[in-house]
Tab-separated table of C-alpha atoms and ligand atoms in Angstrom:
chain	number	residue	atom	x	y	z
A	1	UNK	CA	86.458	36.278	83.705
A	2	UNK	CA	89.899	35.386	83.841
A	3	UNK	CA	91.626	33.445	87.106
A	4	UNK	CA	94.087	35.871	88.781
A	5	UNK	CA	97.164	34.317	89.510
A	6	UNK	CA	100.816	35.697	91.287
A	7	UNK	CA	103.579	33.980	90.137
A	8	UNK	CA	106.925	34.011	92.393
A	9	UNK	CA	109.556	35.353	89.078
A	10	UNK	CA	112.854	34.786	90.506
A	11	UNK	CA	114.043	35.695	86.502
A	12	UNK	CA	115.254	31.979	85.922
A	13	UNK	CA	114.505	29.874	83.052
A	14	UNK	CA	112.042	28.050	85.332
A	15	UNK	CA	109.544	30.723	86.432
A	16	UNK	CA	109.962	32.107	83.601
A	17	UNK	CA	108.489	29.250	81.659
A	18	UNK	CA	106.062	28.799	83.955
A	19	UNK	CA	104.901	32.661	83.686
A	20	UNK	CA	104.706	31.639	79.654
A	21	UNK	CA	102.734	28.839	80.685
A	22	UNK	CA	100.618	29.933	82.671
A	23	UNK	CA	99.139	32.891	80.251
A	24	UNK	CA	98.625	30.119	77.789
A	25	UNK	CA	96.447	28.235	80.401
A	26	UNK	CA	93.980	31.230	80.583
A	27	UNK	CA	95.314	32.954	83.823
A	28	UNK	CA	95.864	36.604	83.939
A	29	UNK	CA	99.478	36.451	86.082
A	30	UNK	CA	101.240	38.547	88.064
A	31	UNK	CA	104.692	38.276	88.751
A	32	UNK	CA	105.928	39.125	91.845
A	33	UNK	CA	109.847	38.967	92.606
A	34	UNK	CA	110.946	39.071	95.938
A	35	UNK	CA	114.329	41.036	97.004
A	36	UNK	CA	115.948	38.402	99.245
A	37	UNK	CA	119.613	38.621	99.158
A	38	UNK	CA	121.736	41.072	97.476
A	39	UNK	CA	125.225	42.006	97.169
A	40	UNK	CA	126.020	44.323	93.768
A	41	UNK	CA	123.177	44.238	91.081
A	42	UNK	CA	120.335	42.523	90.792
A	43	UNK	CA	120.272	41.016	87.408
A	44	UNK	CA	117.486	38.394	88.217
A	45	UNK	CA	115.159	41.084	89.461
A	46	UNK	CA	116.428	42.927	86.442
A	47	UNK	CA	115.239	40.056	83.966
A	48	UNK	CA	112.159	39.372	85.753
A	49	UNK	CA	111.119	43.157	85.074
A	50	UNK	CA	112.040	42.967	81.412
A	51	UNK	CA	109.939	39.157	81.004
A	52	UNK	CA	107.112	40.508	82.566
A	53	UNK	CA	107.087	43.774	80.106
A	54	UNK	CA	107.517	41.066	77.565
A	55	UNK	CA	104.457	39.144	77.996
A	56	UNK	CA	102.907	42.171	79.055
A	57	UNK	CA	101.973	40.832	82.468
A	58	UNK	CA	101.791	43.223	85.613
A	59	UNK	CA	104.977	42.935	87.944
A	60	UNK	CA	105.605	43.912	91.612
A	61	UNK	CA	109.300	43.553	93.467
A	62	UNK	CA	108.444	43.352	97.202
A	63	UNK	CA	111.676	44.486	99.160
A	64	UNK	CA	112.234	41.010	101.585
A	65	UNK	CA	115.702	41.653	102.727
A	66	UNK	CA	115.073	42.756	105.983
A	67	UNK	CA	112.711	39.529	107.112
A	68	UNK	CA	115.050	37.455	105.145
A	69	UNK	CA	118.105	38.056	106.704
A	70	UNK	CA	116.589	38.345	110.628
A	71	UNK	CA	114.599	34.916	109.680
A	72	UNK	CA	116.656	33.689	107.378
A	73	UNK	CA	120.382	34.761	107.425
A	74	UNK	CA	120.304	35.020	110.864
A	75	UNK	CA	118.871	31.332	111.999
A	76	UNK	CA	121.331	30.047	109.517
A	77	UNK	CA	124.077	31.609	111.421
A	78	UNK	CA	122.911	30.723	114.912
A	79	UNK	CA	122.370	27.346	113.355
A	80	UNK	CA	126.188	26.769	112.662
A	81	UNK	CA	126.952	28.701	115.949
A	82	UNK	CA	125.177	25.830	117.855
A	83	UNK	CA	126.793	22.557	116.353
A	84	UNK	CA	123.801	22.256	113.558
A	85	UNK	CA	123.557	22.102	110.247
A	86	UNK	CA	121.082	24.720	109.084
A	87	UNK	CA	118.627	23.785	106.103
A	88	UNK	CA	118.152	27.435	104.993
A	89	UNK	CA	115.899	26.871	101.992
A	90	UNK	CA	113.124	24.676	103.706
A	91	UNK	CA	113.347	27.556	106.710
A	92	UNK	CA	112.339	30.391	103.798
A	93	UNK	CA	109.502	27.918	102.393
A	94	UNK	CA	107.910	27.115	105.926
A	95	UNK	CA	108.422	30.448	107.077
A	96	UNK	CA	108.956	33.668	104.769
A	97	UNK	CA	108.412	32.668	101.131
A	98	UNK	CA	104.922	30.899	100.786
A	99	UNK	CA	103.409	33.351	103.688
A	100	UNK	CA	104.514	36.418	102.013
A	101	UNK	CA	103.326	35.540	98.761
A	102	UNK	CA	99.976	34.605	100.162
A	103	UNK	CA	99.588	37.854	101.637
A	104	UNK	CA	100.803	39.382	98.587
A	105	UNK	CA	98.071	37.317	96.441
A	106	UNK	CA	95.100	38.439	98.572
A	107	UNK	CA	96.397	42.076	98.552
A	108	UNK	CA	96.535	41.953	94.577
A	109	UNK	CA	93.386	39.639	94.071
A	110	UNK	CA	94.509	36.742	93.414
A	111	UNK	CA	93.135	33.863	94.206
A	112	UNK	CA	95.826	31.267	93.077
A	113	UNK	CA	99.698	31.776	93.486
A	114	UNK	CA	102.564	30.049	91.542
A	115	UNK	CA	106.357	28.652	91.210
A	116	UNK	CA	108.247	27.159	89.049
A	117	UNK	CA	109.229	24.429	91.557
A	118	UNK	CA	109.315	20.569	89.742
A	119	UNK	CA	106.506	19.223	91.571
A	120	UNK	CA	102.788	18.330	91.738
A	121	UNK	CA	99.677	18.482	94.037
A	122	UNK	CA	97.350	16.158	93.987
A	123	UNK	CA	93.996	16.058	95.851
A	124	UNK	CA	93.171	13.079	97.576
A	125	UNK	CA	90.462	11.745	99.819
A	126	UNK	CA	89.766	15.835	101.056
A	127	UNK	CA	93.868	16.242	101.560
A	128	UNK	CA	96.230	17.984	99.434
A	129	UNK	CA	99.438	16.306	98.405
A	130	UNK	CA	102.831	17.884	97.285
A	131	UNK	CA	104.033	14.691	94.893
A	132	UNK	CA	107.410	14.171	92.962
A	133	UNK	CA	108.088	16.095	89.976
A	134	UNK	CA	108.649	14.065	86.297
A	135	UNK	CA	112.155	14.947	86.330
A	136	UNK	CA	114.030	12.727	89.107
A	137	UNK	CA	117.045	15.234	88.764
A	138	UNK	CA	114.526	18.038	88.883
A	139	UNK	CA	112.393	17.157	91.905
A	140	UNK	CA	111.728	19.568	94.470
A	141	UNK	CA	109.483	18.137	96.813
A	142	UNK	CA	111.956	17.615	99.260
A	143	UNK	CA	112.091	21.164	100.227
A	144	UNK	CA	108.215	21.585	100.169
A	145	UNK	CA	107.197	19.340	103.160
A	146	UNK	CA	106.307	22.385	105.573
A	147	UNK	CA	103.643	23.656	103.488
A	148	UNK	CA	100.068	23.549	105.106
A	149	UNK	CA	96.605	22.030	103.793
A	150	UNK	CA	95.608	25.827	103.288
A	151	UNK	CA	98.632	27.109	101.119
A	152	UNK	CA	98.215	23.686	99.126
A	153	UNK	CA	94.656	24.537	98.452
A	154	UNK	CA	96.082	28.008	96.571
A	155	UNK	CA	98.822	26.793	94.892
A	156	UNK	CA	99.633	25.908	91.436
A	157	UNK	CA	102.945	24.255	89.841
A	158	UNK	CA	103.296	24.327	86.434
A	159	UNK	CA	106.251	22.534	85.877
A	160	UNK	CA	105.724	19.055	87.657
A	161	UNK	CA	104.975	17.642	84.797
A	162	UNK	CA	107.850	18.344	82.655
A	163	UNK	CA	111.535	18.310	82.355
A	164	UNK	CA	114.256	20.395	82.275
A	165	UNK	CA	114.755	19.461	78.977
A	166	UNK	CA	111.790	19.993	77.663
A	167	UNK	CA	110.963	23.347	79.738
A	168	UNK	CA	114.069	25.179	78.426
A	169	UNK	CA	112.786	23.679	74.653
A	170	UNK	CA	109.245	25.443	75.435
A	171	UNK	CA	111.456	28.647	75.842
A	172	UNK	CA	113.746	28.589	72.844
A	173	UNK	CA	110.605	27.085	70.422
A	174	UNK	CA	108.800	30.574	71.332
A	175	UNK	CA	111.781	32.871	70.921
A	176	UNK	CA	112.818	33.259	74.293
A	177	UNK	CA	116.363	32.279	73.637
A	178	UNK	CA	117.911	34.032	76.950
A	179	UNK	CA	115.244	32.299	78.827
A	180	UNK	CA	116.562	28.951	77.659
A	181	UNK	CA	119.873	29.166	78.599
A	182	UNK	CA	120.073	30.751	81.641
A	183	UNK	CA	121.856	28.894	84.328
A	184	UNK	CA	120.522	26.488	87.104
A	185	UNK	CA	120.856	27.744	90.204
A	186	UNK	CA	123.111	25.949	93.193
A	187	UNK	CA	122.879	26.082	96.722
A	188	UNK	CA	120.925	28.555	98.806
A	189	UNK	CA	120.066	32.011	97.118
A	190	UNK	CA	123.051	33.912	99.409
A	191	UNK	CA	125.368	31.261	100.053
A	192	UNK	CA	125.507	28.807	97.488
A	193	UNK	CA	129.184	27.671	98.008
A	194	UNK	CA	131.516	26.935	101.255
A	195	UNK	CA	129.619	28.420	104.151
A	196	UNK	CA	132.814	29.092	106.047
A	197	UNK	CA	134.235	32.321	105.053
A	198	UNK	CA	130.403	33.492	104.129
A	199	UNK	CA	129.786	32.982	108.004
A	200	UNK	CA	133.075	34.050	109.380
A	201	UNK	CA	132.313	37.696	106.648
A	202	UNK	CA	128.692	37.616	108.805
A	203	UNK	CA	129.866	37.524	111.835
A	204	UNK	CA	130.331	40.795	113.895
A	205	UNK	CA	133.449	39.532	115.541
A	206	UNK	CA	134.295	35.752	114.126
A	207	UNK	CA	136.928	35.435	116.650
A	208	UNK	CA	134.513	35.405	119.918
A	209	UNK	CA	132.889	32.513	118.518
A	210	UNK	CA	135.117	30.476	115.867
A	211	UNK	CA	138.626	29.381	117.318
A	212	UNK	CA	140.645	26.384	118.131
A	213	UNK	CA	139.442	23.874	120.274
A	214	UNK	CA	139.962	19.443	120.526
A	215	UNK	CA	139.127	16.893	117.880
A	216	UNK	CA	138.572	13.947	120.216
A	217	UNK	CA	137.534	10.352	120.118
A	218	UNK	CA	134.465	8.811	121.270
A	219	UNK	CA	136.325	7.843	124.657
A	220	UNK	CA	137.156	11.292	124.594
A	221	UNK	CA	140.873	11.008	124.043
A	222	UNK	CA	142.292	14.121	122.261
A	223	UNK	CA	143.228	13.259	118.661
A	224	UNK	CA	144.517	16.864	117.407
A	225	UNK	CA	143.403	20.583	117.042
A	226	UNK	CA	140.641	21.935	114.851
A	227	UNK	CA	139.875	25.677	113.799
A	228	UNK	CA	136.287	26.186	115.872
A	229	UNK	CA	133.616	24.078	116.275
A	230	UNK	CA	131.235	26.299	114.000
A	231	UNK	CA	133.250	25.184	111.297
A	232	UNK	CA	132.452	21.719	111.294
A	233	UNK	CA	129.258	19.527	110.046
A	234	UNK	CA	128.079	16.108	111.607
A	235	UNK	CA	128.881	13.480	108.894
A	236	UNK	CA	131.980	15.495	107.061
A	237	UNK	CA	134.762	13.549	106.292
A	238	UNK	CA	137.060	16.069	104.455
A	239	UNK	CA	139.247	18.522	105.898
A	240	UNK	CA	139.861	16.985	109.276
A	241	UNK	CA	142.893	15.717	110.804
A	242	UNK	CA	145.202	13.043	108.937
A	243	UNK	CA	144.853	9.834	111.071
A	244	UNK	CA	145.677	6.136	109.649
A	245	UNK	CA	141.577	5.148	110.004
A	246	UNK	CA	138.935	6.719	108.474
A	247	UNK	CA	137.062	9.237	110.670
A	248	UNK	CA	133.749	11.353	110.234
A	249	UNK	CA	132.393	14.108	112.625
A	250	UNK	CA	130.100	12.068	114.861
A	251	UNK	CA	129.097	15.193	117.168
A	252	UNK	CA	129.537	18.965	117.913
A	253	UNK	CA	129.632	20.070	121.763
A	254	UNK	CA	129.662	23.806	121.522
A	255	UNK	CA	129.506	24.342	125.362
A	256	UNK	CA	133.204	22.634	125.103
A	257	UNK	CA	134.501	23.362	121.439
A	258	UNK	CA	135.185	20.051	120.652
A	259	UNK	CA	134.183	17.716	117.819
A	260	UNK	CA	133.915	14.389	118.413
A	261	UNK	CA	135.276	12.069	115.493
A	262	UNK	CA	134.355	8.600	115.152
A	263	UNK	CA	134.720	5.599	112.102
A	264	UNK	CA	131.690	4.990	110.042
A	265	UNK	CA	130.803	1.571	112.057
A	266	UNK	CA	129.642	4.471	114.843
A	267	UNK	CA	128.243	6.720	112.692
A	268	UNK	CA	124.772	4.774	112.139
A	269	UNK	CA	121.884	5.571	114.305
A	270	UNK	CA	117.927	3.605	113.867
A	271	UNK	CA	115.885	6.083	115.829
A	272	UNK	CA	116.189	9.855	116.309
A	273	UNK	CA	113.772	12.904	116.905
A	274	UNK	CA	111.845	15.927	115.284
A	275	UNK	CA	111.007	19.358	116.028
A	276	UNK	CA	108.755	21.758	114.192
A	277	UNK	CA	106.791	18.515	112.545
A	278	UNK	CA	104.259	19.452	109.867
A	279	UNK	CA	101.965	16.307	108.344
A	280	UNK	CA	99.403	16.433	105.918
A	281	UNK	CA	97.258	14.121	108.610
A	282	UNK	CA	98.743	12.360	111.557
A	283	UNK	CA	96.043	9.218	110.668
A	284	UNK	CA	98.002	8.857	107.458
A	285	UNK	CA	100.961	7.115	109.582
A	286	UNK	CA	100.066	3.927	111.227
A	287	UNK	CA	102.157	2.207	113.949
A	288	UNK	CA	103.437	0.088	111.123
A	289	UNK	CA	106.650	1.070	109.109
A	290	UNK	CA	105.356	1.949	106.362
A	291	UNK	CA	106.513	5.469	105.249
A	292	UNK	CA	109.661	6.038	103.598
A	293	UNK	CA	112.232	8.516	105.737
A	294	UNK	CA	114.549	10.641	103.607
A	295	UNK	CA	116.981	12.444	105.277
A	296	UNK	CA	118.821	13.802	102.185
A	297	UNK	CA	117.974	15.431	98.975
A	298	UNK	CA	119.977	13.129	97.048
A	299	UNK	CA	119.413	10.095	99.805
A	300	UNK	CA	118.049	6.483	99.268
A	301	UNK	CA	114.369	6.222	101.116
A	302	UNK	CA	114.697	3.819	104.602
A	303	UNK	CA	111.020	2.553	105.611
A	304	UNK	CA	110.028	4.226	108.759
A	305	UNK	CA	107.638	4.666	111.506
A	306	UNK	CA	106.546	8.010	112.993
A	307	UNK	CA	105.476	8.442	116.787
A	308	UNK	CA	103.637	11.433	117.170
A	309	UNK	CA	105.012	13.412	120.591
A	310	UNK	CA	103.961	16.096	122.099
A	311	UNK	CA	104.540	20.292	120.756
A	312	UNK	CA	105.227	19.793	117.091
A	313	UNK	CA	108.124	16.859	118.352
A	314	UNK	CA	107.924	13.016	116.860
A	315	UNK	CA	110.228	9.887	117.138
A	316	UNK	CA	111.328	8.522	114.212
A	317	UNK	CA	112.180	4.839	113.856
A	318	UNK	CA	114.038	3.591	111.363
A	319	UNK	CA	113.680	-0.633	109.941
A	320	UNK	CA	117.468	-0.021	109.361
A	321	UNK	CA	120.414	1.899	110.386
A	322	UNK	CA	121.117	5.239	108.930
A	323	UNK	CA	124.731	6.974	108.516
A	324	UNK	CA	125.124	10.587	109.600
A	325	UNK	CA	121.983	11.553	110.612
A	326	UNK	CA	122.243	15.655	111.278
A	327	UNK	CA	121.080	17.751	113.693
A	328	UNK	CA	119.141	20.703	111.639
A	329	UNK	CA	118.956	19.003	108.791
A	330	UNK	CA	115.081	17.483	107.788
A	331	UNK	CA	113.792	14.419	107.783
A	332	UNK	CA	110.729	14.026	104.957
A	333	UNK	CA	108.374	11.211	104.446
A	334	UNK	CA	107.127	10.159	101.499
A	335	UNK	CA	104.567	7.155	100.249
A	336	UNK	CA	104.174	6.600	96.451
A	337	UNK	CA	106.214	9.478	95.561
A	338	UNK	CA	103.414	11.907	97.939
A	339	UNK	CA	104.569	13.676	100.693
A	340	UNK	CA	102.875	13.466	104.057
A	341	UNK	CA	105.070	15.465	105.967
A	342	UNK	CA	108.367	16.345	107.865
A	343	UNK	CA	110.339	17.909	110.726
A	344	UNK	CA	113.640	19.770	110.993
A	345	UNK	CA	115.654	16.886	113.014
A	346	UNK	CA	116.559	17.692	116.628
B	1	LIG	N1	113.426	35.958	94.535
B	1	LIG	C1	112.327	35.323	94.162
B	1	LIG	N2	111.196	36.004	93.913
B	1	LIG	C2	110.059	35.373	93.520
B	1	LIG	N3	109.988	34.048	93.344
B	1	LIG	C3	111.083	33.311	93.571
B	1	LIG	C4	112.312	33.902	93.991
B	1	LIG	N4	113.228	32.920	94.126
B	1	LIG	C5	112.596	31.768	93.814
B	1	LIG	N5	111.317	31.996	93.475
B	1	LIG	C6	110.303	30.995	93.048
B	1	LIG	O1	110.639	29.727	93.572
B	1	LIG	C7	110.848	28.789	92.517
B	1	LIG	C8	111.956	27.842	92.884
B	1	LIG	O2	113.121	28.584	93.058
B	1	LIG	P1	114.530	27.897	93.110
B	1	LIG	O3	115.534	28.971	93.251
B	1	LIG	O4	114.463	26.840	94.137
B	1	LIG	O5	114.569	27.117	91.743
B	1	LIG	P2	115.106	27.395	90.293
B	1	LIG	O6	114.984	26.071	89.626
B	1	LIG	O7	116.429	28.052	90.306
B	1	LIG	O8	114.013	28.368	89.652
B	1	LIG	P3	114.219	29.482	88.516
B	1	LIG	O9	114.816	28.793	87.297
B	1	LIG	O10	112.837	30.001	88.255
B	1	LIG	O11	115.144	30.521	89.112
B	1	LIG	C9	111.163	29.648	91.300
B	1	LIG	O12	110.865	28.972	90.103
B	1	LIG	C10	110.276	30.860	91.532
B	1	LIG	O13	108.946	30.597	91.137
């Protein structure tokens, strides 16, 4: 009998291929499209549907908006409204997006669930790991750190192993020409430009928490006016006030509106902390530093060590200094190209 499998369709190129893939494995799939976000039509719900009745696969849309924007939308917000910088997609994979499909997989009996995220899992001395994807541009596996041994043990990527390139070719070579040119996406799913106005348009009544308040210096020296502290991220340079030096945001005090500037030289940090850790096994760190920290998507590695604190926390060390280190923002570790875990940094 044939393995049941629920595929996330978001109707872009990439689950799309992997749906194609998938039925060529052997699987009998079931797409599933969630309703996250909206505003007007929903043409990627729209060309999930029509794929699906394509390839003549079962498909279910599961209505997510509400969770998504209490959980989702909402944390984001709160996020800005407290000096962070929110990391919105990692918040819908550890939260929202991997449980709901689960659930959605054992109500449909399936035992296996799918995305079209460029990554691997490889299983390793009784652990799972979430590795790199082929495609450097491509890789994913920064956003994946906050998935648990159990969800591993379901989960299937079908793309880790390829390009871009070559996945929009597997489209176009068997006649799914739409497929193979659709767009990448950017950004998160409901905000994928300048979060400014999209959180001041949120907001119930911007003005009670987004007004003027104090760009000072580090010896707290008042440098100029800025337009609300909510505004602002921890390592921006742009868009600040024009002084003769180079500044950067250094820190948000929302009890005070102000935002602290500061020049690069005071911008580097070797330690800081993490909340909401998830590892694949603490024993995999050792007191050494040997795990590579990234605190960026796009970021170089720095060699690390981990110290485990108590309720979810740790302390991460770094062997060298790191620039703009943000509050909110994640921290992952990595050691040849597997993950072993990461925390939202505090
Ligand atoms: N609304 C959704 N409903 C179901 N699955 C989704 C949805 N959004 C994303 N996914 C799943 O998560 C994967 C990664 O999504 P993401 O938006 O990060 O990447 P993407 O490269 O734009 O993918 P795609 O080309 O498939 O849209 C998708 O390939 C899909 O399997």
């Amino acid at each position: 009998m044939k393995q049941r499998i629920l595929l996330g369709m978001s109707g872009g190129t990439d689950s799309s291929v992997a749906a194609i893939l998938l039925l060529e494995q052997g699987y009998e799939v079931i797409g599933i499209t969630f309703r996250f976000w909206e505003e007007g039509e929903n043409f990627h719900l729209q060309d999930a549907v029509k794929l699906a009745g394509q390839l003549g696969i079962q498909h279910v849309t599961y209505d997510a908006r509400e969770v998504f924007r209490a959980n989702v939308v909402q944390y984001f917000m709160d996020e800005y409204l407290s000096g962070r910088t929110p990391f919105p997609c990692v918040k819908c994979n550890n939260e929202l997006k991997w449980k709901l499909i689960l659930e959605e997989a054992d109500r449909l009996g399936c035992d296996k669930v799918a995305m079209g995220h460029y990554v691997n899992i490889i299983q390793e001395d009784n652990h799972y790991f979430v590795t790199e994807g082929k495609d450097p541009e491509k890789d994913q596996s920064f956003f994946l750190w906050g998935l648990t041994q159990a969800q591993l043990s379901r989960i299937v990527f079908p793309l880790g192993q390829f390009h871009k390139t070559d996945v929009r070719a597997m489209a176009a070579v068997r006649g799914y020409k739409k497929v193979s040119e659709k767009k990448d996406s950017l950004g998160a799913c409901f905000c994928s430009g300048d979060y400014r106005p999209f959180l001041k348009k949120q907001l119930a009544e911007p003005d009670k928490y987004i007004y003027p308040g104090n760009f000072m210096d580090e010896e707290g020296n008042v440098l100029g006016t800025h337009d609300g502290f909510p505004l602002y991220t921890v390592g921006q340079r742009r868009g600040l006030i024009h002084l003769n030096r180079k500044v950067f945001v250094k820190e948000i005090r929302p009890e005070t509106n102000d935002v602290v500037l500061a020049p690069l030289r005071s911008m580097y940090k070797t330690e800081f902390l993490i909340r909401d850790v998830n590892v694949v096994d603490k024993s995999l760190f050792s007191s050494e530093f040997d795990v590579l920290c990234r605190i960026r998507y796009r970021k170089q590695n720095t060699l690390s060590r981990v110290v485990f604190l108590e309720n979810r926390t740790a302390r991460v060390e770094l062997s060298e200094p790191l620039e703009s280190i943000a509050p909110g923002q994640t921290a992952v570790f990595y050691r040849d190209g597997r993950i072993l875990g990461g925390g939202f940094i505090s």
